[in-house]
Amino acid sequence: RFFTEFMEKGREFEKAITKLADEADPEFLSEIAKKAGTSADELATYTHLSQVQVYLSDGKYGKYFIADNLWFKTKEILNDFGEVEKITEVIINETKLSKATDFSSNQKEFVNLVKEGIKTDFVTRSARSELEDILPQGSKIEVKGITKTVKEPVVHLGNLYF
């Protein structure tokens, strides 16, 4: 019973955070932008989605995690061969009830890869039809930032904490 109640509280918190993101709450987005190392104005140029599956290692090993909230924008870059390539830049925010709540093993692996400087070896896995037109399955992504929003105090913002 405790586990079920805990999981329900987690889902409710995640929904509350997703609502803030969907409604583009300025205080919330400002905190996300700051944690991701960008500005709120820059974050406003991204599109927000929730529950997006992200493959680790270009999907080679079948490992993935589900990003609670993901902001993205597509940009063009020159690849190693001098060709123009589209890449999707993302900022990911994970929600946890407590600062002590750890990431899943795949989330940890993802965060560690990004910390090691690997920011482009990932693709989207989501096959949801409503995403196919805006963020197709297999889109190569480049991680600009990863944040974690928790319900216990780190930085206070109303009843939310970062």
PDB file of C-alpha atoms in Angstrom:
ATOM      1  CA  ARG A   1       0.000   0.000   0.000  1.00  0.00           C
ATOM      2  CA  PHE A   2       2.806   2.457   0.839  1.00  0.00           C
ATOM      3  CA  PHE A   3       4.480   1.825  -2.526  1.00  0.00           C
ATOM      4  CA  THR A   4       1.206   2.367  -4.389  1.00  0.00           C
ATOM      5  CA  GLU A   5       0.556   5.645  -2.564  1.00  0.00           C
ATOM      6  CA  PHE A   6       4.146   6.780  -3.176  1.00  0.00           C
ATOM      7  CA  MET A   7       3.873   6.008  -6.890  1.00  0.00           C
ATOM      8  CA  GLU A   8       0.547   7.875  -7.101  1.00  0.00           C
ATOM      9  CA  LYS A   9       2.101  10.932  -5.432  1.00  0.00           C
ATOM     10  CA  GLY A  10       4.947  10.726  -7.953  1.00  0.00           C
ATOM     11  CA  ARG A  11       2.527  10.632 -10.888  1.00  0.00           C
ATOM     12  CA  GLU A  12       0.566  13.589  -9.465  1.00  0.00           C
ATOM     13  CA  PHE A  13       3.768  15.603  -9.032  1.00  0.00           C
ATOM     14  CA  GLU A  14       4.885  14.752 -12.567  1.00  0.00           C
ATOM     15  CA  LYS A  15       1.499  15.889 -13.942  1.00  0.00           C
ATOM     16  CA  ALA A  16       1.758  19.174 -12.002  1.00  0.00           C
ATOM     17  CA  ILE A  17       5.220  19.816 -13.444  1.00  0.00           C
ATOM     18  CA  THR A  18       4.087  18.917 -16.964  1.00  0.00           C
ATOM     19  CA  LYS A  19       1.177  21.341 -16.573  1.00  0.00           C
ATOM     20  CA  LEU A  20       3.609  24.130 -15.639  1.00  0.00           C
ATOM     21  CA  ALA A  21       5.681  23.308 -18.719  1.00  0.00           C
ATOM     22  CA  ASP A  22       2.631  23.089 -21.013  1.00  0.00           C
ATOM     23  CA  GLU A  23       1.346  26.424 -19.738  1.00  0.00           C
ATOM     24  CA  ALA A  24       4.828  27.980 -20.100  1.00  0.00           C
ATOM     25  CA  ASP A  25       4.825  29.192 -16.485  1.00  0.00           C
ATOM     26  CA  PRO A  26       7.490  31.950 -16.548  1.00  0.00           C
ATOM     27  CA  GLU A  27       8.950  31.252 -13.085  1.00  0.00           C
ATOM     28  CA  PHE A  28       9.174  27.524 -13.744  1.00  0.00           C
ATOM     29  CA  LEU A  29      10.720  27.963 -17.188  1.00  0.00           C
ATOM     30  CA  SER A  30      13.191  30.491 -15.827  1.00  0.00           C
ATOM     31  CA  GLU A  31      14.408  27.911 -13.289  1.00  0.00           C
ATOM     32  CA  ILE A  32      14.621  25.174 -15.946  1.00  0.00           C
ATOM     33  CA  ALA A  33      16.566  27.484 -18.269  1.00  0.00           C
ATOM     34  CA  LYS A  34      18.979  28.497 -15.508  1.00  0.00           C
ATOM     35  CA  LYS A  35      19.616  24.869 -14.524  1.00  0.00           C
ATOM     36  CA  ALA A  36      20.148  23.958 -18.199  1.00  0.00           C
ATOM     37  CA  GLY A  37      22.641  26.786 -18.701  1.00  0.00           C
ATOM     38  CA  THR A  38      20.522  28.893 -21.007  1.00  0.00           C
ATOM     39  CA  SER A  39      18.131  31.832 -20.808  1.00  0.00           C
ATOM     40  CA  ALA A  40      14.364  31.805 -20.471  1.00  0.00           C
ATOM     41  CA  ASP A  41      14.170  33.681 -23.802  1.00  0.00           C
ATOM     42  CA  GLU A  42      16.199  30.922 -25.466  1.00  0.00           C
ATOM     43  CA  LEU A  43      14.080  28.183 -23.851  1.00  0.00           C
ATOM     44  CA  ALA A  44      10.992  29.920 -25.242  1.00  0.00           C
ATOM     45  CA  THR A  45      12.245  29.052 -28.762  1.00  0.00           C
ATOM     46  CA  TYR A  46      11.987  25.316 -27.959  1.00  0.00           C
ATOM     47  CA  THR A  47       8.890  23.115 -28.235  1.00  0.00           C
ATOM     48  CA  HIS A  48       7.818  21.208 -25.122  1.00  0.00           C
ATOM     49  CA  LEU A  49       6.783  17.543 -25.092  1.00  0.00           C
ATOM     50  CA  SER A  50       6.240  15.116 -22.245  1.00  0.00           C
ATOM     51  CA  GLN A  51       6.953  11.391 -21.919  1.00  0.00           C
ATOM     52  CA  VAL A  52       9.426  11.087 -24.800  1.00  0.00           C
ATOM     53  CA  GLN A  53      11.415   7.877 -25.104  1.00  0.00           C
ATOM     54  CA  VAL A  54      15.121   8.398 -25.724  1.00  0.00           C
ATOM     55  CA  TYR A  55      17.458   5.613 -26.859  1.00  0.00           C
ATOM     56  CA  LEU A  56      20.971   5.439 -25.487  1.00  0.00           C
ATOM     57  CA  SER A  57      23.784   4.744 -27.997  1.00  0.00           C
ATOM     58  CA  ASP A  58      21.706   5.343 -31.134  1.00  0.00           C
ATOM     59  CA  GLY A  59      19.454   2.446 -30.071  1.00  0.00           C
ATOM     60  CA  LYS A  60      22.172  -0.165 -30.643  1.00  0.00           C
ATOM     61  CA  TYR A  61      21.540  -1.938 -27.360  1.00  0.00           C
ATOM     62  CA  GLY A  62      17.828  -1.365 -26.938  1.00  0.00           C
ATOM     63  CA  LYS A  63      18.366   0.737 -23.797  1.00  0.00           C
ATOM     64  CA  TYR A  64      16.140   3.759 -23.374  1.00  0.00           C
ATOM     65  CA  PHE A  65      14.503   5.928 -20.764  1.00  0.00           C
ATOM     66  CA  ILE A  66      11.424   8.103 -20.802  1.00  0.00           C
ATOM     67  CA  ALA A  67      12.095  11.822 -20.450  1.00  0.00           C
ATOM     68  CA  ASP A  68       9.379  13.317 -18.251  1.00  0.00           C
ATOM     69  CA  ASN A  69       9.638  16.704 -19.989  1.00  0.00           C
ATOM     70  CA  LEU A  70      11.680  17.484 -23.055  1.00  0.00           C
ATOM     71  CA  TRP A  71      12.100  20.794 -24.842  1.00  0.00           C
ATOM     72  CA  PHE A  72      13.490  20.619 -28.372  1.00  0.00           C
ATOM     73  CA  LYS A  73      14.340  22.617 -31.436  1.00  0.00           C
ATOM     74  CA  THR A  74      15.764  21.439 -34.721  1.00  0.00           C
ATOM     75  CA  LYS A  75      18.855  23.092 -36.110  1.00  0.00           C
ATOM     76  CA  GLU A  76      21.213  22.511 -39.004  1.00  0.00           C
ATOM     77  CA  ILE A  77      24.887  21.754 -38.458  1.00  0.00           C
ATOM     78  CA  LEU A  78      27.819  20.804 -40.659  1.00  0.00           C
ATOM     79  CA  ASN A  79      28.834  17.191 -40.075  1.00  0.00           C
ATOM     80  CA  ASP A  80      32.391  15.825 -40.285  1.00  0.00           C
ATOM     81  CA  PHE A  81      32.026  15.532 -44.068  1.00  0.00           C
ATOM     82  CA  GLY A  82      31.020  19.184 -44.540  1.00  0.00           C
ATOM     83  CA  GLU A  83      27.419  18.239 -45.245  1.00  0.00           C
ATOM     84  CA  VAL A  84      24.434  19.974 -43.688  1.00  0.00           C
ATOM     85  CA  GLU A  85      22.710  17.709 -41.186  1.00  0.00           C
ATOM     86  CA  LYS A  86      19.597  18.304 -39.093  1.00  0.00           C
ATOM     87  CA  ILE A  87      19.953  17.681 -35.400  1.00  0.00           C
ATOM     88  CA  THR A  88      17.464  18.145 -32.603  1.00  0.00           C
ATOM     89  CA  GLU A  89      18.789  20.028 -29.594  1.00  0.00           C
ATOM     90  CA  VAL A  90      17.055  19.051 -26.338  1.00  0.00           C
ATOM     91  CA  ILE A  91      16.737  20.086 -22.732  1.00  0.00           C
ATOM     92  CA  ILE A  92      15.397  17.359 -20.468  1.00  0.00           C
ATOM     93  CA  ASN A  93      13.764  17.738 -17.067  1.00  0.00           C
ATOM     94  CA  GLU A  94      13.138  14.744 -14.841  1.00  0.00           C
ATOM     95  CA  THR A  95      10.759  14.923 -11.886  1.00  0.00           C
ATOM     96  CA  LYS A  96      11.344  13.170  -8.551  1.00  0.00           C
ATOM     97  CA  LEU A  97       9.438  13.375  -5.281  1.00  0.00           C
ATOM     98  CA  SER A  98      12.617  13.693  -3.269  1.00  0.00           C
ATOM     99  CA  LYS A  99      16.199  14.753  -3.792  1.00  0.00           C
ATOM    100  CA  ALA A 100      17.064  11.296  -2.459  1.00  0.00           C
ATOM    101  CA  THR A 101      15.053   9.588  -5.234  1.00  0.00           C
ATOM    102  CA  ASP A 102      17.635   8.298  -7.654  1.00  0.00           C
ATOM    103  CA  PHE A 103      17.474   8.126 -11.416  1.00  0.00           C
ATOM    104  CA  SER A 104      16.703   4.753 -13.009  1.00  0.00           C
ATOM    105  CA  SER A 105      19.729   2.790 -14.218  1.00  0.00           C
ATOM    106  CA  ASN A 106      19.175   3.940 -17.816  1.00  0.00           C
ATOM    107  CA  GLN A 107      18.700   7.564 -16.719  1.00  0.00           C
ATOM    108  CA  LYS A 108      21.968   7.326 -14.754  1.00  0.00           C
ATOM    109  CA  GLU A 109      23.758   5.900 -17.778  1.00  0.00           C
ATOM    110  CA  PHE A 110      22.361   8.710 -19.947  1.00  0.00           C
ATOM    111  CA  VAL A 111      23.427  11.415 -17.462  1.00  0.00           C
ATOM    112  CA  ASN A 112      26.903   9.872 -17.138  1.00  0.00           C
ATOM    113  CA  LEU A 113      27.343   9.757 -20.923  1.00  0.00           C
ATOM    114  CA  VAL A 114      26.399  13.429 -21.170  1.00  0.00           C
ATOM    115  CA  LYS A 115      28.752  14.319 -18.295  1.00  0.00           C
ATOM    116  CA  GLU A 116      31.537  12.493 -20.177  1.00  0.00           C
ATOM    117  CA  GLY A 117      30.948  14.805 -23.129  1.00  0.00           C
ATOM    118  CA  ILE A 118      28.846  12.463 -25.264  1.00  0.00           C
ATOM    119  CA  LYS A 119      25.980  14.729 -26.237  1.00  0.00           C
ATOM    120  CA  THR A 120      24.918  13.460 -29.644  1.00  0.00           C
ATOM    121  CA  ASP A 121      24.892   9.652 -29.454  1.00  0.00           C
ATOM    122  CA  PHE A 122      21.153   9.464 -28.790  1.00  0.00           C
ATOM    123  CA  VAL A 123      17.969   9.139 -30.841  1.00  0.00           C
ATOM    124  CA  THR A 124      14.256   9.323 -30.066  1.00  0.00           C
ATOM    125  CA  ARG A 125      12.440   6.030 -29.658  1.00  0.00           C
ATOM    126  CA  SER A 126       8.870   7.254 -29.174  1.00  0.00           C
ATOM    127  CA  ALA A 127       6.479   5.848 -31.702  1.00  0.00           C
ATOM    128  CA  ARG A 128       3.452   7.894 -30.594  1.00  0.00           C
ATOM    129  CA  SER A 129       1.635   8.968 -33.731  1.00  0.00           C
ATOM    130  CA  GLU A 130       1.076  12.517 -32.451  1.00  0.00           C
ATOM    131  CA  LEU A 131       4.856  12.981 -32.219  1.00  0.00           C
ATOM    132  CA  GLU A 132       5.730  11.629 -35.635  1.00  0.00           C
ATOM    133  CA  ASP A 133       5.183  14.938 -37.443  1.00  0.00           C
ATOM    134  CA  ILE A 134       7.061  17.106 -34.938  1.00  0.00           C
ATOM    135  CA  LEU A 135       9.718  14.777 -33.495  1.00  0.00           C
ATOM    136  CA  PRO A 136       9.938  11.638 -35.628  1.00  0.00           C
ATOM    137  CA  GLN A 137      11.140   8.350 -34.212  1.00  0.00           C
ATOM    138  CA  GLY A 138      14.865   8.052 -34.802  1.00  0.00           C
ATOM    139  CA  SER A 139      15.553  11.801 -34.631  1.00  0.00           C
ATOM    140  CA  LYS A 140      19.183  12.339 -33.684  1.00  0.00           C
ATOM    141  CA  ILE A 141      19.378  14.511 -30.600  1.00  0.00           C
ATOM    142  CA  GLU A 142      22.019  16.689 -29.024  1.00  0.00           C
ATOM    143  CA  VAL A 143      21.676  17.277 -25.290  1.00  0.00           C
ATOM    144  CA  LYS A 144      21.946  20.919 -24.255  1.00  0.00           C
ATOM    145  CA  GLY A 145      20.950  20.331 -20.643  1.00  0.00           C
ATOM    146  CA  ILE A 146      19.499  17.943 -18.094  1.00  0.00           C
ATOM    147  CA  THR A 147      17.628  19.148 -15.030  1.00  0.00           C
ATOM    148  CA  LYS A 148      15.870  17.480 -12.133  1.00  0.00           C
ATOM    149  CA  THR A 149      12.857  18.958 -10.342  1.00  0.00           C
ATOM    150  CA  VAL A 150      12.154  17.585  -6.870  1.00  0.00           C
ATOM    151  CA  LYS A 151       9.422  18.240  -4.363  1.00  0.00           C
ATOM    152  CA  GLU A 152      11.779  18.758  -1.416  1.00  0.00           C
ATOM    153  CA  PRO A 153      13.718  22.000  -0.946  1.00  0.00           C
ATOM    154  CA  VAL A 154      16.722  22.919  -3.006  1.00  0.00           C
ATOM    155  CA  VAL A 155      15.500  26.187  -4.521  1.00  0.00           C
ATOM    156  CA  HIS A 156      11.988  27.158  -3.489  1.00  0.00           C
ATOM    157  CA  LEU A 157       9.449  28.278  -6.094  1.00  0.00           C
ATOM    158  CA  GLY A 158       5.922  28.278  -4.710  1.00  0.00           C
ATOM    159  CA  ASN A 159       5.420  24.661  -3.725  1.00  0.00           C
ATOM    160  CA  LEU A 160       8.034  23.339  -6.172  1.00  0.00           C
ATOM    161  CA  TYR A 161      11.708  22.831  -5.620  1.00  0.00           C
ATOM    162  CA  PHE A 162      14.726  22.487  -7.914  1.00  0.00           C
TER     163      PHE A 162
END
